[in-house]
Amino acid sequence: MSLTGLCFGATLIVTLISAYTDLRYGKVYNLVTVPALALGLGANAVASGWHGLLLSLAGVGVALALWLLSLACGGCMGGGDIKLLGAVGALCGPHFLVAAFVMAIFLGGLSAILLALRHRCLGSVLSRLYTWIVCKLGFGCTTQLSPDRTLRVPYALPIALG
């Protein structure tokens, strides 16, 4: 089996397990993501030397940048989701991670809309989103926004699909 096949196979297994545990238990486990991250770093280093290791580390670095972006947006992704992105970045590199993340954003947004429709609160969610955007852009927000935790989107599934 080639390195590419190993990394993509491991990514598929890790993301599917994480999607299942996120849907079932609301948690992405370190027991799954941390070994995958280590496997990605090690396999890429063994197969391609320093270049492979640096590419794998760049994937982890992109995941850390996405974590900082998530924090700037109010912590919209959980720590387990970010560790899952780190594992994907270590296994497949930064280019694959960015492409998968863009698709995950689209799928996550779609699932959030469907979830809000299912709970009949899409208007309320869109109103809160509008207020959040106005406040983040600095247009005179006078109210302190607290995150609404009633609708939780399990993000590991969009990551796996992405």
PDB file of N, CA, C and O in Angstrom, residues 50-115:
ATOM      1  N   TRP A  50      12.377  14.893   5.657  1.00  0.00           N
ATOM      2  CA  TRP A  50      12.062  16.202   6.231  1.00  0.00           C
ATOM      3  C   TRP A  50      10.934  16.901   5.483  1.00  0.00           C
ATOM      4  O   TRP A  50      10.118  17.586   6.090  1.00  0.00           O
ATOM      5  N   HIS A  51      10.900  16.741   4.178  1.00  0.00           N
ATOM      6  CA  HIS A  51       9.847  17.380   3.388  1.00  0.00           C
ATOM      7  C   HIS A  51       8.466  16.866   3.814  1.00  0.00           C
ATOM      8  O   HIS A  51       7.534  17.647   4.000  1.00  0.00           O
ATOM      9  N   GLY A  52       8.355  15.556   3.993  1.00  0.00           N
ATOM     10  CA  GLY A  52       7.085  14.970   4.429  1.00  0.00           C
ATOM     11  C   GLY A  52       6.691  15.423   5.821  1.00  0.00           C
ATOM     12  O   GLY A  52       5.526  15.729   6.083  1.00  0.00           O
ATOM     13  N   LEU A  53       7.678  15.467   6.721  1.00  0.00           N
ATOM     14  CA  LEU A  53       7.407  15.915   8.085  1.00  0.00           C
ATOM     15  C   LEU A  53       6.962  17.375   8.098  1.00  0.00           C
ATOM     16  O   LEU A  53       5.992  17.731   8.778  1.00  0.00           O
ATOM     17  N   LEU A  54       7.643  18.215   7.346  1.00  0.00           N
ATOM     18  CA  LEU A  54       7.285  19.638   7.301  1.00  0.00           C
ATOM     19  C   LEU A  54       5.903  19.846   6.680  1.00  0.00           C
ATOM     20  O   LEU A  54       5.135  20.693   7.141  1.00  0.00           O
ATOM     21  N   LEU A  55       5.583  19.070   5.655  1.00  0.00           N
ATOM     22  CA  LEU A  55       4.259  19.167   5.047  1.00  0.00           C
ATOM     23  C   LEU A  55       3.178  18.741   6.044  1.00  0.00           C
ATOM     24  O   LEU A  55       2.131  19.376   6.158  1.00  0.00           O
ATOM     25  N   SER A  56       3.461  17.686   6.780  1.00  0.00           N
ATOM     26  CA  SER A  56       2.528  17.208   7.796  1.00  0.00           C
ATOM     27  C   SER A  56       2.371  18.239   8.914  1.00  0.00           C
ATOM     28  O   SER A  56       1.254  18.520   9.369  1.00  0.00           O
ATOM     29  N   LEU A  57       3.472  18.821   9.351  1.00  0.00           N
ATOM     30  CA  LEU A  57       3.415  19.876  10.377  1.00  0.00           C
ATOM     31  C   LEU A  57       2.669  21.107   9.870  1.00  0.00           C
ATOM     32  O   LEU A  57       1.965  21.777  10.637  1.00  0.00           O
ATOM     33  N   ALA A  58       2.809  21.397   8.575  1.00  0.00           N
ATOM     34  CA  ALA A  58       2.059  22.516   7.992  1.00  0.00           C
ATOM     35  C   ALA A  58       0.560  22.240   8.066  1.00  0.00           C
ATOM     36  O   ALA A  58      -0.238  23.152   8.318  1.00  0.00           O
ATOM     37  N   GLY A  59       0.166  20.979   7.858  1.00  0.00           N
ATOM     38  CA  GLY A  59      -1.246  20.610   7.998  1.00  0.00           C
ATOM     39  C   GLY A  59      -1.749  20.836   9.411  1.00  0.00           C
ATOM     40  O   GLY A  59      -2.857  21.350   9.617  1.00  0.00           O
ATOM     41  N   VAL A  60      -0.926  20.486  10.390  1.00  0.00           N
ATOM     42  CA  VAL A  60      -1.293  20.730  11.792  1.00  0.00           C
ATOM     43  C   VAL A  60      -1.344  22.237  12.056  1.00  0.00           C
ATOM     44  O   VAL A  60      -2.239  22.728  12.755  1.00  0.00           O
ATOM     45  N   GLY A  61      -0.409  22.985  11.480  1.00  0.00           N
ATOM     46  CA  GLY A  61      -0.400  24.437  11.639  1.00  0.00           C
ATOM     47  C   GLY A  61      -1.651  25.088  11.064  1.00  0.00           C
ATOM     48  O   GLY A  61      -2.205  26.017  11.664  1.00  0.00           O
ATOM     49  N   VAL A  62      -2.117  24.602   9.928  1.00  0.00           N
ATOM     50  CA  VAL A  62      -3.359  25.128   9.343  1.00  0.00           C
ATOM     51  C   VAL A  62      -4.530  24.839  10.283  1.00  0.00           C
ATOM     52  O   VAL A  62      -5.397  25.686  10.486  1.00  0.00           O
ATOM     53  N   ALA A  63      -4.541  23.649  10.882  1.00  0.00           N
ATOM     54  CA  ALA A  63      -5.603  23.320  11.841  1.00  0.00           C
ATOM     55  C   ALA A  63      -5.560  24.271  13.036  1.00  0.00           C
ATOM     56  O   ALA A  63      -6.610  24.717  13.519  1.00  0.00           O
ATOM     57  N   LEU A  64      -4.365  24.603  13.509  1.00  0.00           N
ATOM     58  CA  LEU A  64      -4.248  25.562  14.616  1.00  0.00           C
ATOM     59  C   LEU A  64      -4.743  26.948  14.191  1.00  0.00           C
ATOM     60  O   LEU A  64      -5.405  27.637  14.976  1.00  0.00           O
ATOM     61  N   ALA A  65      -4.444  27.344  12.968  1.00  0.00           N
ATOM     62  CA  ALA A  65      -4.940  28.628  12.466  1.00  0.00           C
ATOM     63  C   ALA A  65      -6.470  28.619  12.388  1.00  0.00           C
ATOM     64  O   ALA A  65      -7.123  29.613  12.718  1.00  0.00           O
ATOM     65  N   LEU A  66      -7.038  27.499  11.989  1.00  0.00           N
ATOM     66  CA  LEU A  66      -8.497  27.386  11.936  1.00  0.00           C
ATOM     67  C   LEU A  66      -9.091  27.442  13.341  1.00  0.00           C
ATOM     68  O   LEU A  66     -10.188  27.960  13.542  1.00  0.00           O
ATOM     69  N   TRP A  67      -8.366  26.905  14.331  1.00  0.00           N
ATOM     70  CA  TRP A  67      -8.810  26.989  15.727  1.00  0.00           C
ATOM     71  C   TRP A  67      -8.856  28.450  16.176  1.00  0.00           C
ATOM     72  O   TRP A  67      -9.828  28.888  16.791  1.00  0.00           O
ATOM     73  N   LEU A  68      -7.806  29.214  15.827  1.00  0.00           N
ATOM     74  CA  LEU A  68      -7.789  30.639  16.187  1.00  0.00           C
ATOM     75  C   LEU A  68      -8.922  31.390  15.494  1.00  0.00           C
ATOM     76  O   LEU A  68      -9.557  32.250  16.100  1.00  0.00           O
ATOM     77  N   LEU A  69      -9.183  31.054  14.250  1.00  0.00           N
ATOM     78  CA  LEU A  69     -10.303  31.651  13.527  1.00  0.00           C
ATOM     79  C   LEU A  69     -11.622  31.301  14.205  1.00  0.00           C
ATOM     80  O   LEU A  69     -12.498  32.146  14.359  1.00  0.00           O
ATOM     81  N   SER A  70     -11.734  30.061  14.650  1.00  0.00           N
ATOM     82  CA  SER A  70     -12.938  29.629  15.368  1.00  0.00           C
ATOM     83  C   SER A  70     -13.115  30.418  16.665  1.00  0.00           C
ATOM     84  O   SER A  70     -14.229  30.811  17.006  1.00  0.00           O
ATOM     85  N   LEU A  71     -12.023  30.641  17.378  1.00  0.00           N
ATOM     86  CA  LEU A  71     -12.102  31.436  18.614  1.00  0.00           C
ATOM     87  C   LEU A  71     -12.532  32.868  18.317  1.00  0.00           C
ATOM     88  O   LEU A  71     -13.325  33.452  19.063  1.00  0.00           O
ATOM     89  N   ALA A  72     -12.028  33.429  17.226  1.00  0.00           N
ATOM     90  CA  ALA A  72     -12.406  34.794  16.851  1.00  0.00           C
ATOM     91  C   ALA A  72     -13.886  34.884  16.490  1.00  0.00           C
ATOM     92  O   ALA A  72     -14.499  35.933  16.625  1.00  0.00           O
ATOM     93  N   CYS A  73     -14.443  33.772  16.043  1.00  0.00           N
ATOM     94  CA  CYS A  73     -15.872  33.726  15.683  1.00  0.00           C
ATOM     95  C   CYS A  73     -16.737  33.276  16.841  1.00  0.00           C
ATOM     96  O   CYS A  73     -17.878  32.875  16.651  1.00  0.00           O
ATOM     97  N   GLY A  74     -16.209  33.284  18.038  1.00  0.00           N
ATOM     98  CA  GLY A  74     -17.011  32.924  19.199  1.00  0.00           C
ATOM     99  C   GLY A  74     -16.934  31.459  19.589  1.00  0.00           C
ATOM    100  O   GLY A  74     -17.786  30.956  20.292  1.00  0.00           O
ATOM    101  N   GLY A  75     -15.921  30.756  19.135  1.00  0.00           N
ATOM    102  CA  GLY A  75     -15.764  29.354  19.513  1.00  0.00           C
ATOM    103  C   GLY A  75     -16.806  28.450  18.884  1.00  0.00           C
ATOM    104  O   GLY A  75     -17.377  27.604  19.548  1.00  0.00           O
ATOM    105  N   CYS A  76     -17.032  28.631  17.577  1.00  0.00           N
ATOM    106  CA  CYS A  76     -18.098  27.882  16.913  1.00  0.00           C
ATOM    107  C   CYS A  76     -17.761  26.415  16.709  1.00  0.00           C
ATOM    108  O   CYS A  76     -18.647  25.617  16.418  1.00  0.00           O
ATOM    109  N   MET A  77     -16.507  26.037  16.865  1.00  0.00           N
ATOM    110  CA  MET A  77     -16.126  24.627  16.771  1.00  0.00           C
ATOM    111  C   MET A  77     -15.524  24.201  18.101  1.00  0.00           C
ATOM    112  O   MET A  77     -14.824  24.963  18.746  1.00  0.00           O
ATOM    113  N   GLY A  78     -15.785  22.956  18.458  1.00  0.00           N
ATOM    114  CA  GLY A  78     -15.264  22.431  19.706  1.00  0.00           C
ATOM    115  C   GLY A  78     -13.814  21.989  19.578  1.00  0.00           C
ATOM    116  O   GLY A  78     -13.277  21.842  18.477  1.00  0.00           O
ATOM    117  N   GLY A  79     -13.191  21.738  20.710  1.00  0.00           N
ATOM    118  CA  GLY A  79     -11.804  21.303  20.732  1.00  0.00           C
ATOM    119  C   GLY A  79     -11.582  19.977  20.036  1.00  0.00           C
ATOM    120  O   GLY A  79     -10.568  19.778  19.366  1.00  0.00           O
ATOM    121  N   GLY A  80     -12.530  19.069  20.171  1.00  0.00           N
ATOM    122  CA  GLY A  80     -12.413  17.773  19.503  1.00  0.00           C
ATOM    123  C   GLY A  80     -12.431  17.916  17.991  1.00  0.00           C
ATOM    124  O   GLY A  80     -11.699  17.221  17.277  1.00  0.00           O
ATOM    125  N   ASP A  81     -13.270  18.829  17.502  1.00  0.00           N
ATOM    126  CA  ASP A  81     -13.333  19.079  16.060  1.00  0.00           C
ATOM    127  C   ASP A  81     -12.002  19.627  15.552  1.00  0.00           C
ATOM    128  O   ASP A  81     -11.525  19.243  14.482  1.00  0.00           O
ATOM    129  N   ILE A  82     -11.405  20.505  16.315  1.00  0.00           N
ATOM    130  CA  ILE A  82     -10.120  21.087  15.917  1.00  0.00           C
ATOM    131  C   ILE A  82      -9.031  20.018  15.936  1.00  0.00           C
ATOM    132  O   ILE A  82      -8.187  19.958  15.037  1.00  0.00           O
ATOM    133  N   LYS A  83      -9.042  19.136  16.953  1.00  0.00           N
ATOM    134  CA  LYS A  83      -8.058  18.048  16.981  1.00  0.00           C
ATOM    135  C   LYS A  83      -8.264  17.092  15.814  1.00  0.00           C
ATOM    136  O   LYS A  83      -7.303  16.570  15.253  1.00  0.00           O
ATOM    137  N   LEU A  84      -9.502  16.885  15.431  1.00  0.00           N
ATOM    138  CA  LEU A  84      -9.780  16.059  14.256  1.00  0.00           C
ATOM    139  C   LEU A  84      -9.203  16.719  13.005  1.00  0.00           C
ATOM    140  O   LEU A  84      -8.595  16.045  12.166  1.00  0.00           O
ATOM    141  N   LEU A  85      -9.376  18.027  12.880  1.00  0.00           N
ATOM    142  CA  LEU A  85      -8.782  18.742  11.751  1.00  0.00           C
ATOM    143  C   LEU A  85      -7.258  18.632  11.780  1.00  0.00           C
ATOM    144  O   LEU A  85      -6.620  18.499  10.732  1.00  0.00           O
ATOM    145  N   GLY A  86      -6.668  18.682  12.975  1.00  0.00           N
ATOM    146  CA  GLY A  86      -5.222  18.521  13.105  1.00  0.00           C
ATOM    147  C   GLY A  86      -4.758  17.157  12.632  1.00  0.00           C
ATOM    148  O   GLY A  86      -3.732  17.028  11.953  1.00  0.00           O
ATOM    149  N   ALA A  87      -5.526  16.125  12.966  1.00  0.00           N
ATOM    150  CA  ALA A  87      -5.186  14.777  12.521  1.00  0.00           C
ATOM    151  C   ALA A  87      -5.287  14.667  11.006  1.00  0.00           C
ATOM    152  O   ALA A  87      -4.407  14.093  10.349  1.00  0.00           O
ATOM    153  N   VAL A  88      -6.337  15.242  10.435  1.00  0.00           N
ATOM    154  CA  VAL A  88      -6.497  15.228   8.975  1.00  0.00           C
ATOM    155  C   VAL A  88      -5.347  15.992   8.320  1.00  0.00           C
ATOM    156  O   VAL A  88      -4.780  15.550   7.318  1.00  0.00           O
ATOM    157  N   GLY A  89      -4.977  17.126   8.896  1.00  0.00           N
ATOM    158  CA  GLY A  89      -3.862  17.904   8.360  1.00  0.00           C
ATOM    159  C   GLY A  89      -2.545  17.144   8.433  1.00  0.00           C
ATOM    160  O   GLY A  89      -1.738  17.198   7.496  1.00  0.00           O
ATOM    161  N   ALA A  90      -2.314  16.446   9.540  1.00  0.00           N
ATOM    162  CA  ALA A  90      -1.078  15.676   9.687  1.00  0.00           C
ATOM    163  C   ALA A  90      -1.046  14.507   8.703  1.00  0.00           C
ATOM    164  O   ALA A  90       0.005  14.183   8.148  1.00  0.00           O
ATOM    165  N   LEU A  91      -2.185  13.883   8.482  1.00  0.00           N
ATOM    166  CA  LEU A  91      -2.234  12.732   7.581  1.00  0.00           C
ATOM    167  C   LEU A  91      -2.154  13.134   6.112  1.00  0.00           C
ATOM    168  O   LEU A  91      -1.443  12.503   5.337  1.00  0.00           O
ATOM    169  N   CYS A  92      -2.874  14.167   5.721  1.00  0.00           N
ATOM    170  CA  CYS A  92      -3.042  14.477   4.290  1.00  0.00           C
ATOM    171  C   CYS A  92      -2.430  15.796   3.844  1.00  0.00           C
ATOM    172  O   CYS A  92      -2.445  16.103   2.657  1.00  0.00           O
ATOM    173  N   GLY A  93      -1.948  16.605   4.778  1.00  0.00           N
ATOM    174  CA  GLY A  93      -1.303  17.856   4.412  1.00  0.00           C
ATOM    175  C   GLY A  93      -2.254  19.040   4.377  1.00  0.00           C
ATOM    176  O   GLY A  93      -3.474  18.887   4.444  1.00  0.00           O
ATOM    177  N   PRO A  94      -1.678  20.235   4.279  1.00  0.00           N
ATOM    178  CA  PRO A  94      -2.482  21.462   4.387  1.00  0.00           C
ATOM    179  C   PRO A  94      -3.441  21.686   3.215  1.00  0.00           C
ATOM    180  O   PRO A  94      -4.543  22.190   3.414  1.00  0.00           O
ATOM    181  N   HIS A  95      -3.049  21.323   2.007  1.00  0.00           N
ATOM    182  CA  HIS A  95      -3.924  21.573   0.851  1.00  0.00           C
ATOM    183  C   HIS A  95      -5.205  20.754   0.955  1.00  0.00           C
ATOM    184  O   HIS A  95      -6.305  21.271   0.716  1.00  0.00           O
ATOM    185  N   PHE A  96      -5.057  19.498   1.298  1.00  0.00           N
ATOM    186  CA  PHE A  96      -6.229  18.638   1.466  1.00  0.00           C
ATOM    187  C   PHE A  96      -7.091  19.151   2.610  1.00  0.00           C
ATOM    188  O   PHE A  96      -8.314  19.197   2.499  1.00  0.00           O
ATOM    189  N   LEU A  97      -6.455  19.558   3.709  1.00  0.00           N
ATOM    190  CA  LEU A  97      -7.199  20.044   4.866  1.00  0.00           C
ATOM    191  C   LEU A  97      -8.022  21.279   4.523  1.00  0.00           C
ATOM    192  O   LEU A  97      -9.186  21.365   4.906  1.00  0.00           O
ATOM    193  N   VAL A  98      -7.449  22.217   3.800  1.00  0.00           N
ATOM    194  CA  VAL A  98      -8.180  23.436   3.441  1.00  0.00           C
ATOM    195  C   VAL A  98      -9.380  23.089   2.561  1.00  0.00           C
ATOM    196  O   VAL A  98     -10.488  23.587   2.780  1.00  0.00           O
ATOM    197  N   ALA A  99      -9.176  22.215   1.574  1.00  0.00           N
ATOM    198  CA  ALA A  99     -10.283  21.814   0.701  1.00  0.00           C
ATOM    199  C   ALA A  99     -11.376  21.109   1.499  1.00  0.00           C
ATOM    200  O   ALA A  99     -12.576  21.380   1.330  1.00  0.00           O
ATOM    201  N   ALA A 100     -10.975  20.209   2.404  1.00  0.00           N
ATOM    202  CA  ALA A 100     -11.951  19.496   3.227  1.00  0.00           C
ATOM    203  C   ALA A 100     -12.673  20.454   4.166  1.00  0.00           C
ATOM    204  O   ALA A 100     -13.882  20.317   4.397  1.00  0.00           O
ATOM    205  N   PHE A 101     -11.965  21.438   4.700  1.00  0.00           N
ATOM    206  CA  PHE A 101     -12.572  22.389   5.625  1.00  0.00           C
ATOM    207  C   PHE A 101     -13.591  23.282   4.926  1.00  0.00           C
ATOM    208  O   PHE A 101     -14.651  23.576   5.484  1.00  0.00           O
ATOM    209  N   VAL A 102     -13.274  23.714   3.713  1.00  0.00           N
ATOM    210  CA  VAL A 102     -14.229  24.538   2.954  1.00  0.00           C
ATOM    211  C   VAL A 102     -15.519  23.748   2.725  1.00  0.00           C
ATOM    212  O   VAL A 102     -16.620  24.268   2.905  1.00  0.00           O
ATOM    213  N   MET A 103     -15.385  22.488   2.344  1.00  0.00           N
ATOM    214  CA  MET A 103     -16.566  21.652   2.147  1.00  0.00           C
ATOM    215  C   MET A 103     -17.284  21.429   3.481  1.00  0.00           C
ATOM    216  O   MET A 103     -18.518  21.444   3.536  1.00  0.00           O
ATOM    217  N   ALA A 104     -16.541  21.252   4.566  1.00  0.00           N
ATOM    218  CA  ALA A 104     -17.148  21.049   5.887  1.00  0.00           C
ATOM    219  C   ALA A 104     -17.921  22.289   6.339  1.00  0.00           C
ATOM    220  O   ALA A 104     -18.976  22.165   6.966  1.00  0.00           O
ATOM    221  N   ILE A 105     -17.405  23.475   6.026  1.00  0.00           N
ATOM    222  CA  ILE A 105     -18.128  24.707   6.374  1.00  0.00           C
ATOM    223  C   ILE A 105     -19.477  24.733   5.662  1.00  0.00           C
ATOM    224  O   ILE A 105     -20.511  25.030   6.263  1.00  0.00           O
ATOM    225  N   PHE A 106     -19.466  24.430   4.367  1.00  0.00           N
ATOM    226  CA  PHE A 106     -20.705  24.417   3.594  1.00  0.00           C
ATOM    227  C   PHE A 106     -21.681  23.385   4.167  1.00  0.00           C
ATOM    228  O   PHE A 106     -22.847  23.689   4.413  1.00  0.00           O
ATOM    229  N   LEU A 107     -21.208  22.163   4.392  1.00  0.00           N
ATOM    230  CA  LEU A 107     -22.075  21.100   4.909  1.00  0.00           C
ATOM    231  C   LEU A 107     -22.524  21.380   6.343  1.00  0.00           C
ATOM    232  O   LEU A 107     -23.656  21.074   6.716  1.00  0.00           O
ATOM    233  N   GLY A 108     -21.645  21.956   7.154  1.00  0.00           N
ATOM    234  CA  GLY A 108     -22.009  22.311   8.524  1.00  0.00           C
ATOM    235  C   GLY A 108     -23.071  23.393   8.557  1.00  0.00           C
ATOM    236  O   GLY A 108     -24.015  23.343   9.355  1.00  0.00           O
ATOM    237  N   GLY A 109     -22.938  24.389   7.687  1.00  0.00           N
ATOM    238  CA  GLY A 109     -23.956  25.439   7.594  1.00  0.00           C
ATOM    239  C   GLY A 109     -25.289  24.881   7.140  1.00  0.00           C
ATOM    240  O   GLY A 109     -26.349  25.239   7.677  1.00  0.00           O
ATOM    241  N   LEU A 110     -25.250  23.992   6.152  1.00  0.00           N
ATOM    242  CA  LEU A 110     -26.476  23.360   5.678  1.00  0.00           C
ATOM    243  C   LEU A 110     -27.131  22.535   6.783  1.00  0.00           C
ATOM    244  O   LEU A 110     -28.348  22.611   6.985  1.00  0.00           O
ATOM    245  N   SER A 111     -26.334  21.779   7.525  1.00  0.00           N
ATOM    246  CA  SER A 111     -26.910  20.978   8.611  1.00  0.00           C
ATOM    247  C   SER A 111     -27.453  21.869   9.730  1.00  0.00           C
ATOM    248  O   SER A 111     -28.463  21.541  10.350  1.00  0.00           O
ATOM    249  N   ALA A 112     -26.806  23.017   9.974  1.00  0.00           N
ATOM    250  CA  ALA A 112     -27.321  23.955  10.986  1.00  0.00           C
ATOM    251  C   ALA A 112     -28.676  24.521  10.567  1.00  0.00           C
ATOM    252  O   ALA A 112     -29.598  24.640  11.388  1.00  0.00           O
ATOM    253  N   ILE A 113     -28.804  24.859   9.282  1.00  0.00           N
ATOM    254  CA  ILE A 113     -30.087  25.365   8.782  1.00  0.00           C
ATOM    255  C   ILE A 113     -31.164  24.295   8.899  1.00  0.00           C
ATOM    256  O   ILE A 113     -32.281  24.564   9.363  1.00  0.00           O
ATOM    257  N   LEU A 114     -30.832  23.069   8.503  1.00  0.00           N
ATOM    258  CA  LEU A 114     -31.812  21.982   8.596  1.00  0.00           C
ATOM    259  C   LEU A 114     -32.199  21.697  10.044  1.00  0.00           C
ATOM    260  O   LEU A 114     -33.374  21.439  10.341  1.00  0.00           O
ATOM    261  N   LEU A 115     -31.229  21.764  10.944  1.00  0.00           N
ATOM    262  CA  LEU A 115     -31.510  21.547  12.360  1.00  0.00           C
ATOM    263  C   LEU A 115     -32.416  22.647  12.910  1.00  0.00           C
ATOM    264  O   LEU A 115     -33.374  22.369  13.646  1.00  0.00           O
TER     265      LEU A 115
END
